[in-house]
Amino acid sequence: KVYTDVRNVRPIALFYDNVSAAAPQSGISKADILIEVMVEGGISRLIAITNDYGADTDVFGPIRSARHYMVELSSAFGALMVGAGYSDQGYAAIKNNGLNYINGVHDRYAGTWFFRDPERVNNFGYTHSLMITAKGIGKMAQINGFPTTLATIPQNFNYVEEGKDVALGGGLSTHIIMSYSSYQQVQFIYSSSTGTYYRYQFGDKAHLDAENGQQLNFNNIFVLFTQSQKIAGDSEGRLDVETTGSGTGYYITGGRYAEIKWYRNTDTGAFIFTTPEGLILTVERGTSFIAMVDQTLKGTSAIDLNFKLAG
């Protein structure tokens, strides 16, 4: 095998539209880490984090706007963010922390490197059609002086030693259902042959990449419980999702789950994951999905870690 050293390649964090009209998205199967978090209206947005920008012609999208907690989550990985505008709070999070954001709405070069997919415009509407190529990301980073390499990439996971596997002592978890809202229900079904969990959303629709037809699948799943509430006085009903402090959750891999704790000290710092006893969590090598879930859903039927059909 020929290996490429990507240890200093700065990851990008793409802010994906995730309503049914936007799916299947393009380029999303490149995600090494995919984060799902709710926004207003009972819908979710996806943050796809990868250091595989792909070939110049590789396409990503549809791209949507930043919320402040999406900025905070991306910052945990030192990522160069790619989005289309922002909420007022999102703008403040970017500006106040001096973060790098490739903006498909307000940047003077957005019209050159972002584009509207005509098929998506015709079939699903203008709102769900903004795309960018890997070349466009590189060019806009260069124009704005945003680095695409970093001397140190923040590390959020303590990966198991190469050649070894993680064996969790918790219960079985081969079919996960997470009902974030009446609109967004997500399923993950474990395949023992690949050792990964295959993602379905909007009930039972396989979550595919429009570019290659690949179904999204992950070695690791993290369910992180956090506080969220509507922002007082916000005319759009936007949310505030807590990404700092501490909380509980579940880590799922290899068909089993275990309870965990998560910690994060600042809006731009890395996450720390531990066992309930406080030992640093060891996780499987490979891709990871992170669900930011409202604390009120913990212990309810909305989160089923090992769904079984009745009878």
mmCIF file of C-alpha atoms in Angstrom:
data_model
loop_
_atom_site.group_PDB
_atom_site.id
_atom_site.type_symbol
_atom_site.label_atom_id
_atom_site.label_comp_id
_atom_site.label_asym_id
_atom_site.label_seq_id
_atom_site.Cartn_x
_atom_site.Cartn_y
_atom_site.Cartn_z
ATOM 1 C CA LYS A 1 0.000 0.000 0.000
ATOM 2 C CA VAL A 2 1.021 3.603 -0.589
ATOM 3 C CA TYR A 3 0.147 5.835 2.354
ATOM 4 C CA THR A 4 -0.303 9.599 2.317
ATOM 5 C CA ASP A 5 0.752 11.499 5.418
ATOM 6 C CA VAL A 6 -2.240 13.660 6.381
ATOM 7 C CA ARG A 7 -1.267 14.310 10.006
ATOM 8 C CA ASN A 8 -0.895 18.038 9.384
ATOM 9 C CA VAL A 9 -3.671 18.475 6.820
ATOM 10 C CA ARG A 10 -6.201 20.791 8.382
ATOM 11 C CA PRO A 11 -9.666 19.235 8.401
ATOM 12 C CA ILE A 12 -12.559 21.046 6.795
ATOM 13 C CA ALA A 13 -15.972 21.214 8.471
ATOM 14 C CA LEU A 14 -18.790 21.402 5.930
ATOM 15 C CA PHE A 15 -22.188 22.624 7.142
ATOM 16 C CA TYR A 16 -24.682 20.406 5.333
ATOM 17 C CA ASP A 17 -28.341 21.014 4.673
ATOM 18 C CA ASN A 18 -30.269 18.011 6.012
ATOM 19 C CA VAL A 19 -33.923 18.244 5.082
ATOM 20 C CA SER A 20 -35.358 15.563 2.818
ATOM 21 C CA ALA A 21 -35.183 17.922 -0.182
ATOM 22 C CA ALA A 22 -31.407 18.181 0.281
ATOM 23 C CA ALA A 23 -30.746 14.438 0.422
ATOM 24 C CA PRO A 24 -28.804 12.688 -0.867
ATOM 25 C CA GLN A 25 -25.995 15.137 -0.265
ATOM 26 C CA SER A 26 -22.795 15.281 -2.305
ATOM 27 C CA GLY A 27 -19.394 14.424 -0.861
ATOM 28 C CA ILE A 28 -20.737 13.540 2.564
ATOM 29 C CA SER A 29 -19.308 10.010 2.540
ATOM 30 C CA LYS A 30 -15.835 11.572 2.837
ATOM 31 C CA ALA A 31 -16.615 12.489 6.448
ATOM 32 C CA ASP A 32 -14.209 11.022 8.968
ATOM 33 C CA ILE A 33 -16.462 12.520 11.633
ATOM 34 C CA LEU A 34 -20.115 13.420 11.101
ATOM 35 C CA ILE A 35 -21.912 15.482 13.746
ATOM 36 C CA GLU A 36 -25.691 15.834 13.828
ATOM 37 C CA VAL A 37 -27.273 18.660 15.782
ATOM 38 C CA MET A 38 -30.746 20.148 15.794
ATOM 39 C CA VAL A 39 -31.662 23.588 14.528
ATOM 40 C CA GLU A 40 -34.983 25.425 14.576
ATOM 41 C CA GLY A 41 -38.121 23.776 13.231
ATOM 42 C CA GLY A 42 -37.328 20.231 14.380
ATOM 43 C CA ILE A 43 -34.770 19.644 11.616
ATOM 44 C CA SER A 44 -31.094 18.798 11.908
ATOM 45 C CA ARG A 45 -27.908 20.047 10.305
ATOM 46 C CA LEU A 46 -24.850 17.909 9.676
ATOM 47 C CA ILE A 47 -21.237 18.897 10.186
ATOM 48 C CA ALA A 48 -18.981 16.721 8.028
ATOM 49 C CA ILE A 49 -15.353 16.840 9.148
ATOM 50 C CA THR A 50 -12.654 15.438 6.883
ATOM 51 C CA ASN A 51 -9.075 16.042 5.823
ATOM 52 C CA ASP A 52 -9.785 14.351 2.478
ATOM 53 C CA TYR A 53 -10.656 17.314 0.260
ATOM 54 C CA GLY A 54 -10.585 14.980 -2.732
ATOM 55 C CA ALA A 55 -9.825 15.789 -6.359
ATOM 56 C CA ASP A 56 -10.345 19.353 -7.585
ATOM 57 C CA THR A 57 -13.647 18.422 -9.206
ATOM 58 C CA ASP A 58 -15.124 16.655 -6.158
ATOM 59 C CA VAL A 59 -18.375 18.344 -5.109
ATOM 60 C CA PHE A 60 -19.742 19.080 -1.621
ATOM 61 C CA GLY A 61 -23.242 20.247 -0.744
ATOM 62 C CA PRO A 62 -25.883 21.479 -0.375
ATOM 63 C CA ILE A 63 -24.206 23.869 2.054
ATOM 64 C CA ARG A 64 -26.183 25.849 4.631
ATOM 65 C CA SER A 65 -25.590 28.507 7.262
ATOM 66 C CA ALA A 66 -23.724 28.369 10.556
ATOM 67 C CA ARG A 67 -25.232 28.369 14.018
ATOM 68 C CA HIS A 68 -22.952 29.372 16.891
ATOM 69 C CA TYR A 69 -22.889 25.869 18.368
ATOM 70 C CA MET A 70 -21.946 24.454 14.951
ATOM 71 C CA VAL A 71 -18.983 26.835 14.980
ATOM 72 C CA GLU A 72 -18.085 25.643 18.484
ATOM 73 C CA LEU A 73 -18.315 21.964 17.536
ATOM 74 C CA SER A 74 -16.153 22.482 14.440
ATOM 75 C CA SER A 75 -13.576 24.341 16.505
ATOM 76 C CA ALA A 76 -13.017 21.253 18.661
ATOM 77 C CA PHE A 77 -11.274 19.718 15.641
ATOM 78 C CA GLY A 78 -9.359 22.825 14.494
ATOM 79 C CA ALA A 79 -11.366 22.765 11.284
ATOM 80 C CA LEU A 80 -11.593 25.261 8.444
ATOM 81 C CA MET A 81 -15.342 25.841 8.246
ATOM 82 C CA VAL A 82 -17.343 25.925 5.004
ATOM 83 C CA GLY A 83 -20.886 27.308 5.146
ATOM 84 C CA ALA A 84 -23.366 29.745 3.649
ATOM 85 C CA GLY A 85 -23.948 32.704 5.923
ATOM 86 C CA TYR A 86 -24.707 32.580 9.621
ATOM 87 C CA SER A 87 -27.100 33.501 12.364
ATOM 88 C CA ASP A 88 -26.239 36.606 14.411
ATOM 89 C CA GLN A 89 -24.868 34.357 17.135
ATOM 90 C CA GLY A 90 -22.943 32.334 14.564
ATOM 91 C CA TYR A 91 -21.296 35.475 13.220
ATOM 92 C CA ALA A 92 -20.328 36.541 16.736
ATOM 93 C CA ALA A 93 -18.792 33.121 17.479
ATOM 94 C CA ILE A 94 -16.651 33.345 14.331
ATOM 95 C CA LYS A 95 -15.616 36.984 14.788
ATOM 96 C CA ASN A 96 -14.986 36.935 18.535
ATOM 97 C CA ASN A 97 -12.751 33.874 18.294
ATOM 98 C CA GLY A 98 -10.967 34.934 15.104
ATOM 99 C CA LEU A 99 -11.967 31.733 13.304
ATOM 100 C CA ASN A 100 -11.575 30.855 9.620
ATOM 101 C CA TYR A 101 -14.870 30.557 7.721
ATOM 102 C CA ILE A 102 -15.307 30.084 3.977
ATOM 103 C CA ASN A 103 -18.606 31.880 3.459
ATOM 104 C CA GLY A 104 -20.816 31.087 0.486
ATOM 105 C CA VAL A 105 -23.000 34.167 0.991
ATOM 106 C CA HIS A 106 -21.019 37.148 2.272
ATOM 107 C CA ASP A 107 -17.541 36.555 0.821
ATOM 108 C CA ARG A 108 -16.770 38.724 -2.216
ATOM 109 C CA TYR A 109 -15.500 35.626 -4.074
ATOM 110 C CA ALA A 110 -18.436 33.372 -3.157
ATOM 111 C CA GLY A 111 -20.022 33.873 -6.584
ATOM 112 C CA THR A 112 -16.847 32.627 -8.255
ATOM 113 C CA TRP A 113 -16.304 29.410 -6.319
ATOM 114 C CA PHE A 114 -19.716 28.444 -4.924
ATOM 115 C CA PHE A 115 -22.395 27.508 -7.440
ATOM 116 C CA ARG A 116 -26.044 26.452 -7.649
ATOM 117 C CA ASP A 117 -26.688 22.923 -8.869
ATOM 118 C CA PRO A 118 -29.318 23.403 -11.631
ATOM 119 C CA GLU A 119 -30.896 19.977 -11.081
ATOM 120 C CA ARG A 120 -31.321 20.664 -7.378
ATOM 121 C CA VAL A 121 -32.737 24.121 -8.115
ATOM 122 C CA ASN A 122 -35.301 22.669 -10.523
ATOM 123 C CA ASN A 123 -36.306 19.711 -8.368
ATOM 124 C CA PHE A 124 -35.903 20.914 -4.780
ATOM 125 C CA GLY A 125 -35.632 24.707 -4.853
ATOM 126 C CA TYR A 126 -32.981 27.399 -4.747
ATOM 127 C CA THR A 127 -32.467 27.137 -0.976
ATOM 128 C CA HIS A 128 -31.242 23.541 -1.200
ATOM 129 C CA SER A 129 -28.786 23.894 -4.066
ATOM 130 C CA LEU A 130 -25.571 25.682 -2.989
ATOM 131 C CA MET A 131 -22.458 23.616 -3.761
ATOM 132 C CA ILE A 132 -18.681 23.973 -3.814
ATOM 133 C CA THR A 133 -15.852 21.891 -5.259
ATOM 134 C CA ALA A 134 -12.662 20.850 -3.515
ATOM 135 C CA LYS A 135 -10.808 23.259 -5.800
ATOM 136 C CA GLY A 136 -13.174 26.044 -4.716
ATOM 137 C CA ILE A 137 -12.444 25.349 -1.058
ATOM 138 C CA GLY A 138 -8.704 25.496 -1.725
ATOM 139 C CA LYS A 139 -8.962 28.699 -3.760
ATOM 140 C CA MET A 140 -11.119 30.501 -1.196
ATOM 141 C CA ALA A 141 -8.808 29.411 1.601
ATOM 142 C CA GLN A 142 -5.864 30.802 -0.369
ATOM 143 C CA ILE A 143 -7.624 34.090 -1.179
ATOM 144 C CA ASN A 144 -8.550 34.643 2.458
ATOM 145 C CA GLY A 145 -5.206 33.513 3.865
ATOM 146 C CA PHE A 146 -6.724 30.564 5.732
ATOM 147 C CA PRO A 147 -4.176 27.802 6.394
ATOM 148 C CA THR A 148 -4.935 24.310 5.091
ATOM 149 C CA THR A 149 -2.153 22.747 7.145
ATOM 150 C CA LEU A 150 -1.576 23.015 10.886
ATOM 151 C CA ALA A 151 1.448 22.160 12.982
ATOM 152 C CA THR A 152 -0.851 20.484 15.506
ATOM 153 C CA ILE A 153 -4.330 19.081 14.902
ATOM 154 C CA PRO A 154 -6.525 18.889 18.040
ATOM 155 C CA GLN A 155 -7.089 15.303 19.164
ATOM 156 C CA ASN A 156 -10.496 14.427 20.593
ATOM 157 C CA PHE A 157 -10.220 10.632 20.579
ATOM 158 C CA ASN A 158 -7.865 8.199 22.296
ATOM 159 C CA TYR A 159 -7.673 5.510 19.638
ATOM 160 C CA VAL A 160 -7.003 1.876 20.460
ATOM 161 C CA GLU A 161 -3.570 0.525 19.643
ATOM 162 C CA GLU A 162 -3.279 -0.500 15.995
ATOM 163 C CA GLY A 163 -4.170 -4.142 15.463
ATOM 164 C CA LYS A 164 -6.340 -4.314 18.566
ATOM 165 C CA ASP A 165 -10.099 -3.918 19.025
ATOM 166 C CA VAL A 166 -12.255 -2.213 21.633
ATOM 167 C CA ALA A 167 -14.454 -4.611 23.603
ATOM 168 C CA LEU A 168 -17.233 -2.812 25.461
ATOM 169 C CA GLY A 169 -18.706 -4.318 28.615
ATOM 170 C CA GLY A 170 -22.135 -2.731 28.223
ATOM 171 C CA GLY A 171 -25.236 -4.120 26.543
ATOM 172 C CA LEU A 172 -25.914 -5.129 22.976
ATOM 173 C CA SER A 173 -26.434 -2.370 20.431
ATOM 174 C CA THR A 174 -27.025 -3.634 16.909
ATOM 175 C CA HIS A 175 -30.020 -1.499 15.884
ATOM 176 C CA ILE A 176 -30.123 2.083 17.159
ATOM 177 C CA ILE A 177 -33.077 4.420 16.783
ATOM 178 C CA MET A 178 -32.865 8.108 17.674
ATOM 179 C CA SER A 179 -36.003 10.211 17.297
ATOM 180 C CA TYR A 180 -34.758 13.775 17.596
ATOM 181 C CA SER A 181 -38.155 15.203 16.639
ATOM 182 C CA SER A 182 -41.330 14.280 14.789
ATOM 183 C CA TYR A 183 -39.495 15.143 11.549
ATOM 184 C CA GLN A 184 -36.092 13.538 12.060
ATOM 185 C CA GLN A 185 -35.805 9.894 13.049
ATOM 186 C CA VAL A 186 -32.415 8.255 12.538
ATOM 187 C CA GLN A 187 -31.483 4.580 12.539
ATOM 188 C CA PHE A 188 -28.130 2.811 12.607
ATOM 189 C CA ILE A 189 -27.951 -0.889 11.821
ATOM 190 C CA TYR A 190 -24.795 -2.829 12.651
ATOM 191 C CA SER A 191 -23.093 -5.064 10.106
ATOM 192 C CA SER A 192 -20.807 -7.659 11.649
ATOM 193 C CA SER A 193 -19.165 -8.231 8.255
ATOM 194 C CA THR A 194 -17.925 -4.641 7.988
ATOM 195 C CA GLY A 195 -17.865 -3.810 11.710
ATOM 196 C CA THR A 196 -19.733 -0.581 10.976
ATOM 197 C CA TYR A 197 -23.149 0.968 11.566
ATOM 198 C CA TYR A 198 -25.153 1.917 8.452
ATOM 199 C CA ARG A 199 -27.170 5.119 8.690
ATOM 200 C CA TYR A 200 -30.829 5.637 7.772
ATOM 201 C CA GLN A 201 -32.816 8.834 8.291
ATOM 202 C CA PHE A 202 -36.295 10.290 7.876
ATOM 203 C CA GLY A 203 -37.493 6.942 9.166
ATOM 204 C CA ASP A 204 -36.100 4.182 6.960
ATOM 205 C CA LYS A 205 -34.345 5.932 4.063
ATOM 206 C CA ALA A 206 -30.769 4.813 3.525
ATOM 207 C CA HIS A 207 -28.512 7.864 3.855
ATOM 208 C CA LEU A 208 -26.504 7.945 0.630
ATOM 209 C CA ASP A 209 -23.876 10.105 -1.008
ATOM 210 C CA ALA A 210 -25.229 11.520 -4.285
ATOM 211 C CA GLU A 211 -21.790 11.376 -5.887
ATOM 212 C CA ASN A 212 -20.976 7.691 -5.389
ATOM 213 C CA GLY A 213 -24.149 6.052 -4.042
ATOM 214 C CA GLN A 214 -22.329 4.944 -0.903
ATOM 215 C CA GLN A 215 -24.426 4.540 2.250
ATOM 216 C CA LEU A 216 -22.956 6.377 5.220
ATOM 217 C CA ASN A 217 -21.527 3.995 7.791
ATOM 218 C CA PHE A 218 -19.381 4.442 10.879
ATOM 219 C CA ASN A 219 -17.124 2.440 13.176
ATOM 220 C CA ASN A 220 -18.031 4.547 16.208
ATOM 221 C CA ILE A 221 -21.210 6.229 17.389
ATOM 222 C CA PHE A 222 -21.328 8.763 20.205
ATOM 223 C CA VAL A 223 -24.624 9.878 21.713
ATOM 224 C CA LEU A 224 -23.904 13.004 23.774
ATOM 225 C CA PHE A 225 -26.633 14.445 25.980
ATOM 226 C CA THR A 226 -26.646 18.210 26.372
ATOM 227 C CA GLN A 227 -28.869 21.141 27.256
ATOM 228 C CA SER A 228 -30.712 22.988 24.506
ATOM 229 C CA GLN A 229 -33.396 25.654 24.488
ATOM 230 C CA LYS A 230 -34.857 28.301 22.223
ATOM 231 C CA ILE A 231 -33.025 31.617 22.229
ATOM 232 C CA ALA A 232 -35.202 34.178 23.978
ATOM 233 C CA GLY A 233 -36.573 36.774 21.583
ATOM 234 C CA ASP A 234 -35.253 35.090 18.432
ATOM 235 C CA SER A 235 -37.861 35.624 15.724
ATOM 236 C CA GLU A 236 -36.882 32.407 13.917
ATOM 237 C CA GLY A 237 -37.018 30.221 17.018
ATOM 238 C CA ARG A 238 -33.314 29.408 16.808
ATOM 239 C CA LEU A 239 -31.722 27.216 19.447
ATOM 240 C CA ASP A 240 -28.865 27.453 21.887
ATOM 241 C CA VAL A 241 -27.161 24.065 22.234
ATOM 242 C CA GLU A 242 -24.600 23.741 25.020
ATOM 243 C CA THR A 243 -21.261 22.384 23.772
ATOM 244 C CA THR A 244 -19.086 23.127 26.805
ATOM 245 C CA GLY A 245 -19.059 21.952 30.397
ATOM 246 C CA SER A 246 -19.828 18.291 30.949
ATOM 247 C CA GLY A 247 -22.461 15.681 30.323
ATOM 248 C CA THR A 248 -23.216 12.006 29.948
ATOM 249 C CA GLY A 249 -23.722 9.839 26.905
ATOM 250 C CA TYR A 250 -23.142 6.521 25.214
ATOM 251 C CA TYR A 251 -20.271 5.150 23.172
ATOM 252 C CA ILE A 252 -21.232 2.438 20.682
ATOM 253 C CA THR A 253 -18.964 0.188 18.642
ATOM 254 C CA GLY A 254 -18.735 -3.440 17.573
ATOM 255 C CA GLY A 255 -22.382 -4.145 18.334
ATOM 256 C CA ARG A 256 -22.237 -3.028 21.973
ATOM 257 C CA TYR A 257 -22.594 0.177 23.974
ATOM 258 C CA ALA A 258 -21.200 1.662 27.176
ATOM 259 C CA GLU A 259 -22.064 4.713 29.247
ATOM 260 C CA ILE A 260 -19.576 7.577 29.060
ATOM 261 C CA LYS A 261 -18.993 11.115 30.221
ATOM 262 C CA TRP A 262 -17.891 14.073 28.110
ATOM 263 C CA TYR A 263 -16.062 17.257 29.104
ATOM 264 C CA ARG A 264 -15.101 20.433 27.294
ATOM 265 C CA ASN A 265 -13.638 23.532 28.916
ATOM 266 C CA THR A 266 -13.927 26.196 26.196
ATOM 267 C CA ASP A 267 -15.846 26.970 22.993
ATOM 268 C CA THR A 268 -12.754 26.215 20.903
ATOM 269 C CA GLY A 269 -11.169 23.371 22.897
ATOM 270 C CA ALA A 270 -11.192 19.649 22.215
ATOM 271 C CA PHE A 271 -13.596 17.179 23.812
ATOM 272 C CA ILE A 272 -12.503 14.742 26.484
ATOM 273 C CA PHE A 273 -14.358 11.435 26.703
ATOM 274 C CA THR A 274 -14.111 9.213 29.755
ATOM 275 C CA THR A 275 -15.651 6.181 31.369
ATOM 276 C CA PRO A 276 -18.136 6.872 34.213
ATOM 277 C CA GLU A 277 -15.209 6.279 36.601
ATOM 278 C CA GLY A 278 -13.142 9.008 34.942
ATOM 279 C CA LEU A 279 -10.699 6.927 32.882
ATOM 280 C CA ILE A 280 -9.903 8.246 29.397
ATOM 281 C CA LEU A 281 -12.092 6.395 26.904
ATOM 282 C CA THR A 282 -10.363 4.198 24.324
ATOM 283 C CA VAL A 283 -12.184 4.165 20.986
ATOM 284 C CA GLU A 284 -12.020 2.063 17.845
ATOM 285 C CA ARG A 285 -10.001 3.323 14.904
ATOM 286 C CA GLY A 286 -12.086 4.510 11.978
ATOM 287 C CA THR A 287 -14.948 6.867 11.278
ATOM 288 C CA SER A 288 -17.203 8.351 13.951
ATOM 289 C CA PHE A 289 -20.729 9.724 14.160
ATOM 290 C CA ILE A 290 -21.600 12.146 16.971
ATOM 291 C CA ALA A 291 -25.214 12.876 17.904
ATOM 292 C CA MET A 292 -25.834 15.946 20.052
ATOM 293 C CA VAL A 293 -29.071 14.987 21.807
ATOM 294 C CA ASP A 294 -31.258 17.050 24.110
ATOM 295 C CA GLN A 295 -30.958 15.933 27.725
ATOM 296 C CA THR A 296 -34.738 15.541 28.023
ATOM 297 C CA LEU A 297 -34.621 12.546 25.640
ATOM 298 C CA LYS A 298 -32.303 10.547 27.892
ATOM 299 C CA GLY A 299 -34.030 7.496 29.314
ATOM 300 C CA THR A 300 -37.033 7.830 26.998
ATOM 301 C CA SER A 301 -38.203 5.679 24.104
ATOM 302 C CA ALA A 302 -36.840 8.343 21.723
ATOM 303 C CA ILE A 303 -33.368 6.823 22.214
ATOM 304 C CA ASP A 304 -33.355 3.042 21.695
ATOM 305 C CA LEU A 305 -29.875 1.516 21.637
ATOM 306 C CA ASN A 306 -30.964 -2.023 20.733
ATOM 307 C CA PHE A 307 -34.339 -1.935 18.995
ATOM 308 C CA LYS A 308 -36.161 -5.258 18.652
ATOM 309 C CA LEU A 309 -39.358 -5.876 16.741
ATOM 310 C CA ALA A 310 -42.250 -6.903 18.975
ATOM 311 C CA GLY A 311 -43.119 -10.599 18.820
#
